[in-house]
Amino acid sequence: QVQLVESGGGLVQPGGSLRLSCAASGSLFTFSAMGWYRQAPGKERERVARITRDSMLNYADSVKGRFTISRDNAKNTLYLQMNSLKPEDTAVYYCHAEHWSEGSHYWGQGTQVTVSS
């Protein structure tokens, strides 16, 4: 049973920073790719950033240059460093993992990020 547990969300002022963490129940190399998604009220869930097993990175245009996805394989933890936060970054952020060959997808419970003055 794969478990993904996010932490690090909260309230931050515009221009501020937050770092989200996603602790996985097993080795990150188990997954073909991992990523962060977000869902704002009344909007569809969108992918923010992704990292593949061979370290290829992908970012949504809206966060390029501000967000950085990374991982610590020894700690089985995925991170999302978010800088220069904007009110439009306000959303619930979800950790995601997938196995391409199996077609399996796993989600964390989500963590709220609110950017407001």
C-alpha atoms as a PDB file:
ATOM      1  CA  GLN A   1       0.000   0.000   0.000  1.00  0.00           C
ATOM      2  CA  VAL A   2       1.577   3.233  -1.177  1.00  0.00           C
ATOM      3  CA  GLN A   3       1.173   6.211   1.137  1.00  0.00           C
ATOM      4  CA  LEU A   4       2.068   9.791   0.333  1.00  0.00           C
ATOM      5  CA  VAL A   5       1.905  12.350   3.136  1.00  0.00           C
ATOM      6  CA  GLU A   6       2.259  16.061   2.384  1.00  0.00           C
ATOM      7  CA  SER A   7       3.302  18.764   4.802  1.00  0.00           C
ATOM      8  CA  GLY A   8       4.511  22.339   4.738  1.00  0.00           C
ATOM      9  CA  GLY A   9       1.467  24.246   3.596  1.00  0.00           C
ATOM     10  CA  GLY A  10       0.217  27.382   5.284  1.00  0.00           C
ATOM     11  CA  LEU A  11      -0.494  31.063   4.983  1.00  0.00           C
ATOM     12  CA  VAL A  12       2.147  33.277   3.398  1.00  0.00           C
ATOM     13  CA  GLN A  13       2.245  36.854   2.144  1.00  0.00           C
ATOM     14  CA  PRO A  14       2.676  37.626  -1.552  1.00  0.00           C
ATOM     15  CA  GLY A  15       6.342  37.408  -2.474  1.00  0.00           C
ATOM     16  CA  GLY A  16       7.018  34.900   0.271  1.00  0.00           C
ATOM     17  CA  SER A  17       8.254  31.321   0.140  1.00  0.00           C
ATOM     18  CA  LEU A  18       7.134  27.905   1.294  1.00  0.00           C
ATOM     19  CA  ARG A  19       8.569  24.423   0.953  1.00  0.00           C
ATOM     20  CA  LEU A  20       6.214  21.492   0.636  1.00  0.00           C
ATOM     21  CA  SER A  21       7.310  17.972   1.513  1.00  0.00           C
ATOM     22  CA  CYS A  22       5.859  14.622   0.491  1.00  0.00           C
ATOM     23  CA  ALA A  23       6.972  11.602   2.476  1.00  0.00           C
ATOM     24  CA  ALA A  24       6.516   8.312   0.629  1.00  0.00           C
ATOM     25  CA  SER A  25       6.034   4.947   2.307  1.00  0.00           C
ATOM     26  CA  GLY A  26       8.724   3.351   0.155  1.00  0.00           C
ATOM     27  CA  SER A  27      11.614   4.061  -2.159  1.00  0.00           C
ATOM     28  CA  LEU A  28      11.058   6.877  -4.643  1.00  0.00           C
ATOM     29  CA  PHE A  29      12.742   4.755  -7.304  1.00  0.00           C
ATOM     30  CA  THR A  30       9.629   2.568  -7.179  1.00  0.00           C
ATOM     31  CA  PHE A  31       7.820   5.201  -9.203  1.00  0.00           C
ATOM     32  CA  SER A  32       8.182   6.116 -12.856  1.00  0.00           C
ATOM     33  CA  ALA A  33       7.522   9.742 -11.956  1.00  0.00           C
ATOM     34  CA  MET A  34       6.413  11.920  -9.076  1.00  0.00           C
ATOM     35  CA  GLY A  35       4.932  15.350  -9.077  1.00  0.00           C
ATOM     36  CA  TRP A  36       2.915  18.104  -7.505  1.00  0.00           C
ATOM     37  CA  TYR A  37      -0.567  19.114  -8.550  1.00  0.00           C
ATOM     38  CA  ARG A  38      -2.812  21.866  -7.256  1.00  0.00           C
ATOM     39  CA  GLN A  39      -6.495  22.615  -7.236  1.00  0.00           C
ATOM     40  CA  ALA A  40      -7.961  26.031  -6.560  1.00  0.00           C
ATOM     41  CA  PRO A  41     -11.640  26.521  -5.636  1.00  0.00           C
ATOM     42  CA  GLY A  42     -13.833  26.181  -8.696  1.00  0.00           C
ATOM     43  CA  LYS A  43     -10.941  25.094 -10.914  1.00  0.00           C
ATOM     44  CA  GLU A  44      -9.684  21.795 -12.242  1.00  0.00           C
ATOM     45  CA  ARG A  45      -6.658  20.101 -10.741  1.00  0.00           C
ATOM     46  CA  GLU A  46      -3.514  21.021 -12.658  1.00  0.00           C
ATOM     47  CA  ARG A  47       0.004  19.669 -12.680  1.00  0.00           C
ATOM     48  CA  VAL A  48       2.554  22.096 -11.271  1.00  0.00           C
ATOM     49  CA  ALA A  49       5.793  20.136 -11.532  1.00  0.00           C
ATOM     50  CA  ARG A  50       7.014  16.648 -12.224  1.00  0.00           C
ATOM     51  CA  ILE A  51      10.252  14.700 -11.927  1.00  0.00           C
ATOM     52  CA  THR A  52      10.811  11.348 -13.604  1.00  0.00           C
ATOM     53  CA  ARG A  53      12.846   8.433 -12.323  1.00  0.00           C
ATOM     54  CA  ASP A  54      15.737   9.540 -14.571  1.00  0.00           C
ATOM     55  CA  SER A  55      15.444  13.114 -13.261  1.00  0.00           C
ATOM     56  CA  MET A  56      13.739  14.812 -16.167  1.00  0.00           C
ATOM     57  CA  LEU A  57      11.915  17.893 -14.924  1.00  0.00           C
ATOM     58  CA  ASN A  58       8.747  19.533 -16.134  1.00  0.00           C
ATOM     59  CA  TYR A  59       7.021  22.694 -14.879  1.00  0.00           C
ATOM     60  CA  ALA A  60       3.793  24.457 -15.618  1.00  0.00           C
ATOM     61  CA  ASP A  61       4.401  27.769 -17.390  1.00  0.00           C
ATOM     62  CA  SER A  62       2.763  29.631 -14.525  1.00  0.00           C
ATOM     63  CA  VAL A  63       5.421  28.520 -12.024  1.00  0.00           C
ATOM     64  CA  LYS A  64       8.583  28.341 -14.138  1.00  0.00           C
ATOM     65  CA  GLY A  65      11.414  30.251 -12.516  1.00  0.00           C
ATOM     66  CA  ARG A  66       9.604  30.383  -9.161  1.00  0.00           C
ATOM     67  CA  PHE A  67       9.047  26.750  -8.134  1.00  0.00           C
ATOM     68  CA  THR A  68      11.604  23.959  -7.905  1.00  0.00           C
ATOM     69  CA  ILE A  69      10.849  20.257  -7.542  1.00  0.00           C
ATOM     70  CA  SER A  70      13.452  18.013  -5.957  1.00  0.00           C
ATOM     71  CA  ARG A  71      13.783  14.772  -4.053  1.00  0.00           C
ATOM     72  CA  ASP A  72      15.871  13.164  -1.348  1.00  0.00           C
ATOM     73  CA  ASN A  73      16.029   9.473  -2.156  1.00  0.00           C
ATOM     74  CA  ALA A  74      17.617   8.605   1.180  1.00  0.00           C
ATOM     75  CA  LYS A  75      14.632  10.152   2.992  1.00  0.00           C
ATOM     76  CA  ASN A  76      12.022   8.920   0.488  1.00  0.00           C
ATOM     77  CA  THR A  77      10.806  12.503   0.290  1.00  0.00           C
ATOM     78  CA  LEU A  78       9.738  14.764  -2.556  1.00  0.00           C
ATOM     79  CA  TYR A  79       9.884  18.545  -2.207  1.00  0.00           C
ATOM     80  CA  LEU A  80       8.435  21.609  -3.852  1.00  0.00           C
ATOM     81  CA  GLN A  81      10.235  24.859  -3.126  1.00  0.00           C
ATOM     82  CA  MET A  82       7.915  27.750  -3.898  1.00  0.00           C
ATOM     83  CA  ASN A  83       9.341  31.273  -4.128  1.00  0.00           C
ATOM     84  CA  SER A  84       7.856  34.617  -5.123  1.00  0.00           C
ATOM     85  CA  LEU A  85       4.408  33.335  -4.274  1.00  0.00           C
ATOM     86  CA  LYS A  86       1.381  35.069  -5.748  1.00  0.00           C
ATOM     87  CA  PRO A  87      -2.258  35.107  -4.639  1.00  0.00           C
ATOM     88  CA  GLU A  88      -3.095  32.990  -7.689  1.00  0.00           C
ATOM     89  CA  ASP A  89      -0.903  30.222  -6.271  1.00  0.00           C
ATOM     90  CA  THR A  90      -3.510  29.717  -3.546  1.00  0.00           C
ATOM     91  CA  ALA A  91      -4.754  26.124  -3.783  1.00  0.00           C
ATOM     92  CA  VAL A  92      -4.662  22.701  -2.225  1.00  0.00           C
ATOM     93  CA  TYR A  93      -1.414  21.078  -3.308  1.00  0.00           C
ATOM     94  CA  TYR A  94      -1.280  17.319  -3.852  1.00  0.00           C
ATOM     95  CA  CYS A  95       1.640  14.958  -4.123  1.00  0.00           C
ATOM     96  CA  HIS A  96       1.318  12.406  -6.919  1.00  0.00           C
ATOM     97  CA  ALA A  97       3.201   9.262  -7.907  1.00  0.00           C
ATOM     98  CA  GLU A  98       2.727   6.943 -10.843  1.00  0.00           C
ATOM     99  CA  HIS A  99       3.826   3.647 -12.313  1.00  0.00           C
ATOM    100  CA  TRP A 100       3.692   3.912 -16.101  1.00  0.00           C
ATOM    101  CA  SER A 101       3.909   0.179 -16.787  1.00  0.00           C
ATOM    102  CA  GLU A 102       1.138  -0.622 -14.305  1.00  0.00           C
ATOM    103  CA  GLY A 103      -0.966   2.428 -15.017  1.00  0.00           C
ATOM    104  CA  SER A 104      -1.156   3.099 -11.276  1.00  0.00           C
ATOM    105  CA  HIS A 105      -1.591   6.521  -9.726  1.00  0.00           C
ATOM    106  CA  TYR A 106      -1.264   7.491  -6.083  1.00  0.00           C
ATOM    107  CA  TRP A 107      -2.260  10.717  -4.330  1.00  0.00           C
ATOM    108  CA  GLY A 108      -1.562  12.337  -1.027  1.00  0.00           C
ATOM    109  CA  GLN A 109      -4.283  13.926   1.068  1.00  0.00           C
ATOM    110  CA  GLY A 110      -3.344  17.476   0.062  1.00  0.00           C
ATOM    111  CA  THR A 111      -2.008  20.504   1.896  1.00  0.00           C
ATOM    112  CA  GLN A 112      -3.495  23.992   1.756  1.00  0.00           C
ATOM    113  CA  VAL A 113      -1.377  26.891   0.530  1.00  0.00           C
ATOM    114  CA  THR A 114      -2.857  30.356   0.934  1.00  0.00           C
ATOM    115  CA  VAL A 115      -1.092  33.450  -0.406  1.00  0.00           C
ATOM    116  CA  SER A 116      -2.646  36.576   1.007  1.00  0.00           C
ATOM    117  CA  SER A 117      -1.725  39.824   2.686  1.00  0.00           C
END
